[in-house]
PDB file of N, CA and C in Angstrom:
ATOM      1  N   MET A   1      23.389 -62.413  89.073  1.00  0.00           N
ATOM      2  CA  MET A   1      23.278 -63.404  88.045  1.00  0.00           C
ATOM      3  C   MET A   1      23.814 -64.693  88.396  1.00  0.00           C
ATOM      4  N   LEU A   2      25.181 -64.969  88.662  1.00  0.00           N
ATOM      5  CA  LEU A   2      25.910 -65.787  88.680  1.00  0.00           C
ATOM      6  C   LEU A   2      25.376 -66.891  89.571  1.00  0.00           C
ATOM      7  N   ILE A   3      24.623 -66.180  90.793  1.00  0.00           N
ATOM      8  CA  ILE A   3      24.288 -67.008  92.056  1.00  0.00           C
ATOM      9  C   ILE A   3      22.948 -67.782  91.504  1.00  0.00           C
ATOM     10  N   ILE A   4      22.128 -67.144  90.538  1.00  0.00           N
ATOM     11  CA  ILE A   4      20.603 -67.449  89.845  1.00  0.00           C
ATOM     12  C   ILE A   4      21.269 -68.658  89.177  1.00  0.00           C
ATOM     13  N   MET A   5      22.131 -68.523  88.520  1.00  0.00           N
ATOM     14  CA  MET A   5      22.677 -69.520  87.546  1.00  0.00           C
ATOM     15  C   MET A   5      23.115 -70.915  88.317  1.00  0.00           C
ATOM     16  N   LEU A   6      23.742 -70.854  89.334  1.00  0.00           N
ATOM     17  CA  LEU A   6      24.362 -71.961  90.259  1.00  0.00           C
ATOM     18  C   LEU A   6      23.075 -72.496  90.896  1.00  0.00           C
ATOM     19  N   ILE A   7      22.147 -71.766  91.425  1.00  0.00           N
ATOM     20  CA  ILE A   7      20.908 -72.209  91.870  1.00  0.00           C
ATOM     21  C   ILE A   7      20.415 -73.088  90.948  1.00  0.00           C
ATOM     22  N   ILE A   8      20.086 -72.660  89.856  1.00  0.00           N
ATOM     23  CA  ILE A   8      19.266 -73.481  88.859  1.00  0.00           C
ATOM     24  C   ILE A   8      19.765 -74.701  88.398  1.00  0.00           C
ATOM     25  N   LEU A   9      21.482 -74.516  88.248  1.00  0.00           N
ATOM     26  CA  LEU A   9      22.109 -75.809  88.007  1.00  0.00           C
ATOM     27  C   LEU A   9      22.045 -76.824  88.937  1.00  0.00           C
ATOM     28  N   GLY A  10      21.845 -76.494  90.372  1.00  0.00           N
ATOM     29  CA  GLY A  10      21.886 -77.274  91.462  1.00  0.00           C
ATOM     30  C   GLY A  10      20.442 -77.968  91.431  1.00  0.00           C
ATOM     31  N   VAL A  11      19.275 -77.113  91.372  1.00  0.00           N
ATOM     32  CA  VAL A  11      18.096 -77.706  91.157  1.00  0.00           C
ATOM     33  C   VAL A  11      17.843 -78.740  90.002  1.00  0.00           C
ATOM     34  N   GLU A  12      18.376 -78.288  88.782  1.00  0.00           N
ATOM     35  CA  GLU A  12      18.311 -79.428  87.987  1.00  0.00           C
ATOM     36  C   GLU A  12      18.984 -80.523  88.292  1.00  0.00           C
ATOM     37  N   SER A  13      20.238 -80.647  88.591  1.00  0.00           N
ATOM     38  CA  SER A  13      20.920 -81.822  89.139  1.00  0.00           C
ATOM     39  C   SER A  13      20.133 -82.549  90.161  1.00  0.00           C
ATOM     40  N   PHE A  14      19.524 -81.875  91.187  1.00  0.00           N
ATOM     41  CA  PHE A  14      18.718 -82.884  91.993  1.00  0.00           C
ATOM     42  C   PHE A  14      17.444 -83.186  91.497  1.00  0.00           C
ATOM     43  N   VAL A  15      17.097 -82.765  90.490  1.00  0.00           N
ATOM     44  CA  VAL A  15      15.638 -83.343  89.903  1.00  0.00           C
ATOM     45  C   VAL A  15      16.178 -84.454  89.064  1.00  0.00           C
ATOM     46  N   THR A  16      17.297 -84.272  88.417  1.00  0.00           N
ATOM     47  CA  THR A  16      17.572 -85.534  87.579  1.00  0.00           C
ATOM     48  C   THR A  16      18.136 -86.590  88.402  1.00  0.00           C
ATOM     49  N   GLU A  17      18.848 -86.191  89.629  1.00  0.00           N
ATOM     50  CA  GLU A  17      19.247 -87.435  90.476  1.00  0.00           C
ATOM     51  C   GLU A  17      18.075 -88.019  91.232  1.00  0.00           C
ATOM     52  N   LYS A  18      17.101 -87.345  91.425  1.00  0.00           N
ATOM     53  CA  LYS A  18      15.888 -88.001  92.409  1.00  0.00           C
ATOM     54  C   LYS A  18      15.114 -88.911  91.117  1.00  0.00           C
ATOM     55  N   ARG A  19      14.822 -88.247  89.916  1.00  0.00           N
ATOM     56  CA  ARG A  19      14.186 -88.702  88.874  1.00  0.00           C
ATOM     57  C   ARG A  19      14.776 -90.409  88.504  1.00  0.00           C
ATOM     58  N   PHE A  20      16.264 -90.365  88.656  1.00  0.00           N
ATOM     59  CA  PHE A  20      17.192 -91.452  88.281  1.00  0.00           C
ATOM     60  C   PHE A  20      16.780 -92.391  89.545  1.00  0.00           C
ATOM     61  N   SER A  21      17.071 -92.063  90.642  1.00  0.00           N
ATOM     62  CA  SER A  21      16.762 -92.679  91.718  1.00  0.00           C
ATOM     63  C   SER A  21      15.376 -93.500  91.920  1.00  0.00           C
ATOM     64  N   LYS A  22      14.206 -92.997  91.296  1.00  0.00           N
ATOM     65  CA  LYS A  22      12.831 -93.237  91.320  1.00  0.00           C
ATOM     66  C   LYS A  22      12.908 -94.686  90.511  1.00  0.00           C
ATOM     67  N   GLU A  23      13.589 -94.402  89.258  1.00  0.00           N
ATOM     68  CA  GLU A  23      13.678 -95.353  88.205  1.00  0.00           C
ATOM     69  C   GLU A  23      14.283 -96.784  88.699  1.00  0.00           C
ATOM     70  N   VAL A  24      15.522 -96.291  89.183  1.00  0.00           N
ATOM     71  CA  VAL A  24      16.060 -97.704  89.828  1.00  0.00           C
ATOM     72  C   VAL A  24      15.482 -98.414  90.973  1.00  0.00           C
ATOM     73  N   SER A  25      14.685 -97.482  91.681  1.00  0.00           N
ATOM     74  CA  SER A  25      14.118 -98.304  92.748  1.00  0.00           C
ATOM     75  C   SER A  25      12.888 -98.882  92.417  1.00  0.00           C
ATOM     76  N   SER A  26      12.211 -98.485  91.162  1.00  0.00           N
ATOM     77  CA  SER A  26      10.996 -99.020  90.617  1.00  0.00           C
ATOM     78  C   SER A  26      11.639-100.404  89.845  1.00  0.00           C
ATOM     79  N   LYS A  27      12.448-100.281  89.145  1.00  0.00           N
ATOM     80  CA  LYS A  27      13.187-101.438  88.522  1.00  0.00           C
ATOM     81  C   LYS A  27      13.832-102.697  89.502  1.00  0.00           C
ATOM     82  N   LEU A  28      14.467-102.258  90.600  1.00  0.00           N
ATOM     83  CA  LEU A  28      14.847-103.214  91.553  1.00  0.00           C
ATOM     84  C   LEU A  28      13.441-104.049  92.130  1.00  0.00           C
ATOM     85  N   MET A  29      12.368-102.958  92.453  1.00  0.00           N
ATOM     86  CA  MET A  29      11.284-103.488  92.964  1.00  0.00           C
ATOM     87  C   MET A  29      10.485-104.755  92.159  1.00  0.00           C
ATOM     88  N   VAL A  30      10.494-104.360  90.843  1.00  0.00           N
ATOM     89  CA  VAL A  30       9.719-105.498  89.894  1.00  0.00           C
ATOM     90  C   VAL A  30      10.823-106.624  89.505  1.00  0.00           C
ATOM     91  N   ASP A  31      12.008-106.414  89.872  1.00  0.00           N
ATOM     92  CA  ASP A  31      13.008-107.606  89.567  1.00  0.00           C
ATOM     93  C   ASP A  31      13.011-108.598  90.684  1.00  0.00           C
ATOM     94  N   HIS A  32      12.634-107.711  91.916  1.00  0.00           N
ATOM     95  CA  HIS A  32      12.694-108.523  93.051  1.00  0.00           C
ATOM     96  C   HIS A  32      11.076-109.487  93.188  1.00  0.00           C
ATOM     97  N   LEU A  33       9.921-108.946  92.712  1.00  0.00           N
ATOM     98  CA  LEU A  33       8.723-109.451  92.215  1.00  0.00           C
ATOM     99  C   LEU A  33       8.882-110.721  91.312  1.00  0.00           C
ATOM    100  N   LEU A  34       9.480-110.530  90.365  1.00  0.00           N
ATOM    101  CA  LEU A  34      10.078-111.567  89.557  1.00  0.00           C
ATOM    102  C   LEU A  34      10.707-112.752  90.186  1.00  0.00           C
ATOM    103  N   PHE A  35      11.678-112.362  90.955  1.00  0.00           N
ATOM    104  CA  PHE A  35      12.458-113.209  91.676  1.00  0.00           C
ATOM    105  C   PHE A  35      11.400-113.969  92.770  1.00  0.00           C
ATOM    106  N   LEU A  36      10.914-113.431  93.580  1.00  0.00           N
ATOM    107  CA  LEU A  36       9.874-114.041  94.316  1.00  0.00           C
ATOM    108  C   LEU A  36       8.987-115.133  93.888  1.00  0.00           C
ATOM    109  N   ALA A  37       8.272-114.541  92.364  1.00  0.00           N
ATOM    110  CA  ALA A  37       7.500-115.583  91.680  1.00  0.00           C
ATOM    111  C   ALA A  37       8.100-116.761  91.150  1.00  0.00           C
ATOM    112  N   LYS A  38       9.447-116.583  90.702  1.00  0.00           N
ATOM    113  CA  LYS A  38      10.185-117.626  90.191  1.00  0.00           C
ATOM    114  C   LYS A  38      10.625-118.846  91.542  1.00  0.00           C
ATOM    115  N   ASN A  39      10.887-118.101  92.587  1.00  0.00           N
ATOM    116  CA  ASN A  39      11.098-118.998  93.827  1.00  0.00           C
ATOM    117  C   ASN A  39       9.902-119.656  94.450  1.00  0.00           C
ATOM    118  N   ASP A  40       8.713-119.213  94.062  1.00  0.00           N
ATOM    119  CA  ASP A  40       7.510-119.805  94.340  1.00  0.00           C
ATOM    120  C   ASP A  40       6.786-120.736  93.450  1.00  0.00           C
ATOM    121  N   ALA A  41       7.572-120.892  92.368  1.00  0.00           N
ATOM    122  CA  ALA A  41       7.262-121.895  91.334  1.00  0.00           C
ATOM    123  C   ALA A  41       6.502-123.250  91.658  1.00  0.00           C
ATOM    124  N   ASN A  42       7.570-123.694  92.868  1.00  0.00           N
ATOM    125  CA  ASN A  42       7.229-125.085  93.259  1.00  0.00           C
ATOM    126  C   ASN A  42       5.630-124.987  93.738  1.00  0.00           C
ATOM    127  N   ASP A  43       5.239-124.037  94.425  1.00  0.00           N
ATOM    128  CA  ASP A  43       4.159-123.796  94.849  1.00  0.00           C
ATOM    129  C   ASP A  43       2.713-123.873  93.960  1.00  0.00           C
ATOM    130  N   TYR A  44       3.190-123.159  92.754  1.00  0.00           N
ATOM    131  CA  TYR A  44       1.866-122.947  91.948  1.00  0.00           C
ATOM    132  C   TYR A  44       2.066-123.758  90.643  1.00  0.00           C
ATOM    133  N   LEU A  45       3.017-124.226  90.399  1.00  0.00           N
ATOM    134  CA  LEU A  45       3.382-125.217  89.286  1.00  0.00           C
ATOM    135  C   LEU A  45       3.052-126.780  89.459  1.00  0.00           C
ATOM    136  N   HIS A  46       2.819-127.086  90.526  1.00  0.00           N
ATOM    137  CA  HIS A  46       2.479-128.387  90.677  1.00  0.00           C
ATOM    138  C   HIS A  46       0.978-128.752  90.749  1.00  0.00           C
ATOM    139  N   ASN A  47       0.483-127.877  90.465  1.00  0.00           N
ATOM    140  CA  ASN A  47      -1.247-128.050  90.146  1.00  0.00           C
ATOM    141  C   ASN A  47      -1.208-128.886  88.888  1.00  0.00           C
ATOM    142  N   GLU A  48      -2.479-129.036  88.533  1.00  0.00           N
ATOM    143  CA  GLU A  48      -2.575-129.796  87.009  1.00  0.00           C
ATOM    144  C   GLU A  48      -2.836-128.655  86.158  1.00  0.00           C
ATOM    145  N   LEU A  49      -1.761-127.892  85.617  1.00  0.00           N
ATOM    146  CA  LEU A  49      -2.129-126.635  84.967  1.00  0.00           C
ATOM    147  C   LEU A  49      -2.032-127.070  83.429  1.00  0.00           C
ATOM    148  N   LYS A  50      -2.767-126.533  82.454  1.00  0.00           N
ATOM    149  CA  LYS A  50      -2.617-126.829  81.120  1.00  0.00           C
ATOM    150  C   LYS A  50      -2.131-125.555  80.593  1.00  0.00           C
ATOM    151  N   ILE A  51      -1.729-125.715  79.238  1.00  0.00           N
ATOM    152  CA  ILE A  51      -1.308-124.740  78.255  1.00  0.00           C
ATOM    153  C   ILE A  51      -2.425-123.714  78.246  1.00  0.00           C
ATOM    154  N   GLY A  52      -2.046-122.321  78.578  1.00  0.00           N
ATOM    155  CA  GLY A  52      -3.103-121.450  78.358  1.00  0.00           C
ATOM    156  C   GLY A  52      -3.519-120.643  79.747  1.00  0.00           C
ATOM    157  N   GLU A  53      -3.477-121.607  80.946  1.00  0.00           N
ATOM    158  CA  GLU A  53      -3.838-121.248  82.091  1.00  0.00           C
ATOM    159  C   GLU A  53      -3.222-120.624  82.750  1.00  0.00           C
ATOM    160  N   ASP A  54      -3.797-119.423  83.665  1.00  0.00           N
ATOM    161  CA  ASP A  54      -3.001-118.409  84.331  1.00  0.00           C
ATOM    162  C   ASP A  54      -3.571-118.332  85.741  1.00  0.00           C
ATOM    163  N   GLY A  55      -2.677-117.300  86.384  1.00  0.00           N
ATOM    164  CA  GLY A  55      -3.017-116.991  87.720  1.00  0.00           C
ATOM    165  C   GLY A  55      -2.382-115.872  88.382  1.00  0.00           C
ATOM    166  N   ILE A  56      -2.495-115.548  89.438  1.00  0.00           N
ATOM    167  CA  ILE A  56      -2.043-114.134  89.697  1.00  0.00           C
ATOM    168  C   ILE A  56      -1.292-114.496  91.527  1.00  0.00           C
ATOM    169  N   LEU A  57      -0.222-114.081  91.403  1.00  0.00           N
ATOM    170  CA  LEU A  57       0.435-114.236  92.925  1.00  0.00           C
ATOM    171  C   LEU A  57       0.561-112.725  93.511  1.00  0.00           C
ATOM    172  N   PHE A  58       0.191-112.478  94.495  1.00  0.00           N
ATOM    173  CA  PHE A  58       0.023-111.266  95.440  1.00  0.00           C
ATOM    174  C   PHE A  58       1.188-111.110  96.284  1.00  0.00           C
ATOM    175  N   TYR A  59       2.029-109.997  96.327  1.00  0.00           N
ATOM    176  CA  TYR A  59       2.975-110.008  97.204  1.00  0.00           C
ATOM    177  C   TYR A  59       2.804-108.538  97.782  1.00  0.00           C
ATOM    178  N   GLU A  60       3.486-108.165  98.810  1.00  0.00           N
ATOM    179  CA  GLU A  60       3.369-106.998  99.640  1.00  0.00           C
ATOM    180  C   GLU A  60       3.346-105.842  98.730  1.00  0.00           C
ATOM    181  N   ASN A  61       4.499-105.841  97.960  1.00  0.00           N
ATOM    182  CA  ASN A  61       4.821-104.614  96.891  1.00  0.00           C
ATOM    183  C   ASN A  61       4.203-104.777  95.681  1.00  0.00           C
ATOM    184  N   GLY A  62       3.666-105.736  95.184  1.00  0.00           N
ATOM    185  CA  GLY A  62       2.997-105.708  94.174  1.00  0.00           C
ATOM    186  C   GLY A  62       2.449-107.278  93.578  1.00  0.00           C
ATOM    187  N   ASP A  63       2.080-107.342  92.315  1.00  0.00           N
ATOM    188  CA  ASP A  63       1.758-108.608  91.773  1.00  0.00           C
ATOM    189  C   ASP A  63       2.126-109.185  90.809  1.00  0.00           C
ATOM    190  N   VAL A  64       2.253-110.366  90.677  1.00  0.00           N
ATOM    191  CA  VAL A  64       2.873-111.120  89.374  1.00  0.00           C
ATOM    192  C   VAL A  64       1.854-111.869  88.858  1.00  0.00           C
ATOM    193  N   TYR A  65       1.527-111.903  87.614  1.00  0.00           N
ATOM    194  CA  TYR A  65       0.690-112.458  86.749  1.00  0.00           C
ATOM    195  C   TYR A  65       1.177-113.489  85.918  1.00  0.00           C
ATOM    196  N   TYR A  66       1.070-114.968  86.042  1.00  0.00           N
ATOM    197  CA  TYR A  66       1.726-115.798  85.143  1.00  0.00           C
ATOM    198  C   TYR A  66       0.912-116.810  84.248  1.00  0.00           C
ATOM    199  N   ARG A  67       1.342-117.246  83.084  1.00  0.00           N
ATOM    200  CA  ARG A  67       0.754-117.962  82.038  1.00  0.00           C
ATOM    201  C   ARG A  67       1.358-118.978  81.777  1.00  0.00           C
ATOM    202  N   ILE A  68       0.839-120.234  81.637  1.00  0.00           N
ATOM    203  CA  ILE A  68       1.648-121.426  81.169  1.00  0.00           C
ATOM    204  C   ILE A  68       1.493-121.377  79.463  1.00  0.00           C
ATOM    205  N   GLU A  69       2.815-121.505  78.991  1.00  0.00           N
ATOM    206  CA  GLU A  69       2.994-121.130  77.531  1.00  0.00           C
ATOM    207  C   GLU A  69       3.206-122.331  76.877  1.00  0.00           C
ATOM    208  N   MET A  70       4.030-123.539  77.439  1.00  0.00           N
ATOM    209  CA  MET A  70       4.327-124.573  76.976  1.00  0.00           C
ATOM    210  C   MET A  70       4.340-125.642  77.935  1.00  0.00           C
ATOM    211  N   LYS A  71       3.990-126.774  77.809  1.00  0.00           N
ATOM    212  CA  LYS A  71       3.943-127.857  78.882  1.00  0.00           C
ATOM    213  C   LYS A  71       4.374-129.200  78.159  1.00  0.00           C
ATOM    214  N   THR A  72       5.347-129.911  78.506  1.00  0.00           N
ATOM    215  CA  THR A  72       5.516-131.497  78.256  1.00  0.00           C
ATOM    216  C   THR A  72       5.752-132.147  79.521  1.00  0.00           C
ATOM    217  N   LYS A  73       6.072-133.465  79.479  1.00  0.00           N
ATOM    218  CA  LYS A  73       6.207-134.308  80.814  1.00  0.00           C
ATOM    219  C   LYS A  73       7.079-133.884  81.385  1.00  0.00           C
ATOM    220  N   GLU A  74       8.391-133.219  80.917  1.00  0.00           N
ATOM    221  CA  GLU A  74       9.763-133.084  81.747  1.00  0.00           C
ATOM    222  C   GLU A  74       9.377-131.301  82.035  1.00  0.00           C
ATOM    223  N   GLU A  75       9.312-130.597  81.055  1.00  0.00           N
ATOM    224  CA  GLU A  75       9.222-129.253  81.269  1.00  0.00           C
ATOM    225  C   GLU A  75       7.942-128.276  81.045  1.00  0.00           C
ATOM    226  N   MET A  76       7.956-127.025  81.583  1.00  0.00           N
ATOM    227  CA  MET A  76       6.796-126.300  81.450  1.00  0.00           C
ATOM    228  C   MET A  76       7.369-124.828  81.282  1.00  0.00           C
ATOM    229  N   LYS A  77       6.801-124.228  80.214  1.00  0.00           N
ATOM    230  CA  LYS A  77       7.601-122.705  80.030  1.00  0.00           C
ATOM    231  C   LYS A  77       6.354-121.523  80.567  1.00  0.00           C
ATOM    232  N   VAL A  78       6.882-120.821  81.375  1.00  0.00           N
ATOM    233  CA  VAL A  78       6.146-119.884  82.171  1.00  0.00           C
ATOM    234  C   VAL A  78       6.201-118.632  81.760  1.00  0.00           C
ATOM    235  N   LEU A  79       5.444-117.646  81.476  1.00  0.00           N
ATOM    236  CA  LEU A  79       5.618-116.239  81.109  1.00  0.00           C
ATOM    237  C   LEU A  79       4.977-115.145  82.366  1.00  0.00           C
ATOM    238  N   LEU A  80       5.825-114.320  82.948  1.00  0.00           N
ATOM    239  CA  LEU A  80       5.504-113.766  84.150  1.00  0.00           C
ATOM    240  C   LEU A  80       5.408-112.208  83.393  1.00  0.00           C
ATOM    241  N   TYR A  81       4.670-111.565  84.271  1.00  0.00           N
ATOM    242  CA  TYR A  81       4.322-109.901  84.119  1.00  0.00           C
ATOM    243  C   TYR A  81       4.072-109.557  85.617  1.00  0.00           C
ATOM    244  N   ALA A  82       5.104-108.921  85.972  1.00  0.00           N
ATOM    245  CA  ALA A  82       5.177-108.302  87.403  1.00  0.00           C
ATOM    246  C   ALA A  82       4.907-106.641  87.491  1.00  0.00           C
ATOM    247  N   SER A  83       3.891-106.309  88.198  1.00  0.00           N
ATOM    248  CA  SER A  83       3.777-104.852  88.300  1.00  0.00           C
ATOM    249  C   SER A  83       3.751-104.594  89.842  1.00  0.00           C
ATOM    250  N   SER A  84       4.524-103.321  89.941  1.00  0.00           N
ATOM    251  CA  SER A  84       4.780-103.199  91.515  1.00  0.00           C
ATOM    252  C   SER A  84       3.414-101.740  91.887  1.00  0.00           C
ATOM    253  N   ARG A  85       3.421-101.765  93.077  1.00  0.00           N
ATOM    254  CA  ARG A  85       2.617-100.869  93.570  1.00  0.00           C
ATOM    255  C   ARG A  85       2.906 -99.247  93.216  1.00  0.00           C
ATOM    256  N   LYS A  86       3.976 -99.002  93.013  1.00  0.00           N
ATOM    257  CA  LYS A  86       4.692 -97.892  92.763  1.00  0.00           C
ATOM    258  C   LYS A  86       4.721 -97.557  91.086  1.00  0.00           C
ATOM    259  N   GLY A  87       4.089 -98.605  90.367  1.00  0.00           N
ATOM    260  CA  GLY A  87       4.034 -98.425  88.844  1.00  0.00           C
ATOM    261  C   GLY A  87       5.035 -98.936  88.087  1.00  0.00           C
ATOM    262  N   GLY A  88       5.967 -99.740  88.636  1.00  0.00           N
ATOM    263  CA  GLY A  88       7.046-100.449  87.500  1.00  0.00           C
ATOM    264  C   GLY A  88       6.432-101.740  86.980  1.00  0.00           C
ATOM    265  N   LYS A  89       6.846-101.996  85.874  1.00  0.00           N
ATOM    266  CA  LYS A  89       6.483-103.291  85.142  1.00  0.00           C
ATOM    267  C   LYS A  89       7.589-104.087  84.421  1.00  0.00           C
ATOM    268  N   ALA A  90       7.645-105.123  84.457  1.00  0.00           N
ATOM    269  CA  ALA A  90       8.591-105.945  83.795  1.00  0.00           C
ATOM    270  C   ALA A  90       7.995-107.349  83.419  1.00  0.00           C
ATOM    271  N   GLU A  91       8.464-107.995  82.398  1.00  0.00           N
ATOM    272  CA  GLU A  91       8.154-109.327  81.961  1.00  0.00           C
ATOM    273  C   GLU A  91       9.354-110.103  81.839  1.00  0.00           C
ATOM    274  N   ALA A  92       8.943-111.564  82.153  1.00  0.00           N
ATOM    275  CA  ALA A  92      10.389-112.491  82.220  1.00  0.00           C
ATOM    276  C   ALA A  92       9.451-113.955  81.610  1.00  0.00           C
ATOM    277  N   SER A  93      10.273-114.502  80.974  1.00  0.00           N
ATOM    278  CA  SER A  93       9.839-116.051  80.854  1.00  0.00           C
ATOM    279  C   SER A  93      10.837-117.132  81.244  1.00  0.00           C
ATOM    280  N   TYR A  94      10.437-118.049  81.716  1.00  0.00           N
ATOM    281  CA  TYR A  94      11.351-119.203  82.126  1.00  0.00           C
ATOM    282  C   TYR A  94      10.641-120.674  81.930  1.00  0.00           C
ATOM    283  N   THR A  95      11.741-121.201  81.962  1.00  0.00           N
ATOM    284  CA  THR A  95      11.567-122.986  81.673  1.00  0.00           C
ATOM    285  C   THR A  95      11.787-123.727  83.113  1.00  0.00           C
ATOM    286  N   PHE A  96      10.808-124.302  83.319  1.00  0.00           N
ATOM    287  CA  PHE A  96      10.575-125.252  84.777  1.00  0.00           C
ATOM    288  C   PHE A  96      10.780-126.531  84.399  1.00  0.00           C
ATOM    289  N   ASN A  97      11.722-127.083  85.083  1.00  0.00           N
ATOM    290  CA  ASN A  97      12.040-128.688  84.730  1.00  0.00           C
ATOM    291  C   ASN A  97      10.999-129.122  85.966  1.00  0.00           C
ATOM    292  N   LEU A  98       9.948-129.981  85.718  1.00  0.00           N
ATOM    293  CA  LEU A  98       9.105-130.453  86.611  1.00  0.00           C
ATOM    294  C   LEU A  98       9.887-131.684  87.252  1.00  0.00           C
ATOM    295  N   LYS A  99      10.744-132.293  86.604  1.00  0.00           N
ATOM    296  CA  LYS A  99      11.316-133.650  87.443  1.00  0.00           C
ATOM    297  C   LYS A  99      12.222-133.265  88.403  1.00  0.00           C
ATOM    298  N   GLU A 100      12.968-132.277  88.135  1.00  0.00           N
ATOM    299  CA  GLU A 100      14.159-131.512  89.028  1.00  0.00           C
ATOM    300  C   GLU A 100      13.440-130.725  90.229  1.00  0.00           C
ATOM    301  N   GLY A 101      12.248-130.003  89.679  1.00  0.00           N
ATOM    302  CA  GLY A 101      11.620-129.063  90.484  1.00  0.00           C
ATOM    303  C   GLY A 101      12.407-127.579  90.586  1.00  0.00           C
ATOM    304  N   LYS A 102      13.095-127.357  89.423  1.00  0.00           N
ATOM    305  CA  LYS A 102      13.708-126.007  89.612  1.00  0.00           C
ATOM    306  C   LYS A 102      13.447-125.414  88.142  1.00  0.00           C
ATOM    307  N   VAL A 103      14.192-124.195  88.116  1.00  0.00           N
ATOM    308  CA  VAL A 103      14.048-123.439  87.042  1.00  0.00           C
ATOM    309  C   VAL A 103      15.367-123.767  86.092  1.00  0.00           C
ATOM    310  N   SER A 104      15.208-124.127  84.682  1.00  0.00           N
ATOM    311  CA  SER A 104      16.366-124.332  84.124  1.00  0.00           C
ATOM    312  C   SER A 104      16.610-123.528  83.010  1.00  0.00           C
ATOM    313  N   LYS A 105      15.833-122.337  82.561  1.00  0.00           N
ATOM    314  CA  LYS A 105      16.221-121.289  81.667  1.00  0.00           C
ATOM    315  C   LYS A 105      15.564-120.084  82.155  1.00  0.00           C
ATOM    316  N   TRP A 106      16.137-118.911  82.143  1.00  0.00           N
ATOM    317  CA  TRP A 106      15.517-117.588  82.593  1.00  0.00           C
ATOM    318  C   TRP A 106      15.772-116.537  81.340  1.00  0.00           C
ATOM    319  N   PHE A 107      14.759-116.050  80.897  1.00  0.00           N
ATOM    320  CA  PHE A 107      14.743-114.809  80.026  1.00  0.00           C
ATOM    321  C   PHE A 107      14.013-113.665  80.397  1.00  0.00           C
ATOM    322  N   GLU A 108      14.720-112.590  80.623  1.00  0.00           N
ATOM    323  CA  GLU A 108      14.017-111.138  80.748  1.00  0.00           C
ATOM    324  C   GLU A 108      13.561-110.526  79.516  1.00  0.00           C
ATOM    325  N   ILE A 109      12.092-110.132  79.477  1.00  0.00           N
ATOM    326  CA  ILE A 109      11.997-109.550  78.074  1.00  0.00           C
ATOM    327  C   ILE A 109      11.863-108.108  78.232  1.00  0.00           C
TER     328      ILE A 109
END
């Protein structure tokens, strides 16, 4: 009986650790996708995009959907939705300074 209990505890521990590892891996993947989309901002934000326009960035491990939320002469606010091939999802919003060509504010939702 003691051996069976030890086996059951070992299996439960393994399953819990495996589930945690999968969740962490998924979170890291969508964070990486958001990072890639932020770094590629110079490529897709220099188009003549208007408020409400959107697009999709395709990467090897997932996709990032972006939408222009606000635009002035100096700044543009962009909303990002990342989804990995393994099912992870994340959202972020950032403000892009058009004159400097870089991200000035970053918010994960």
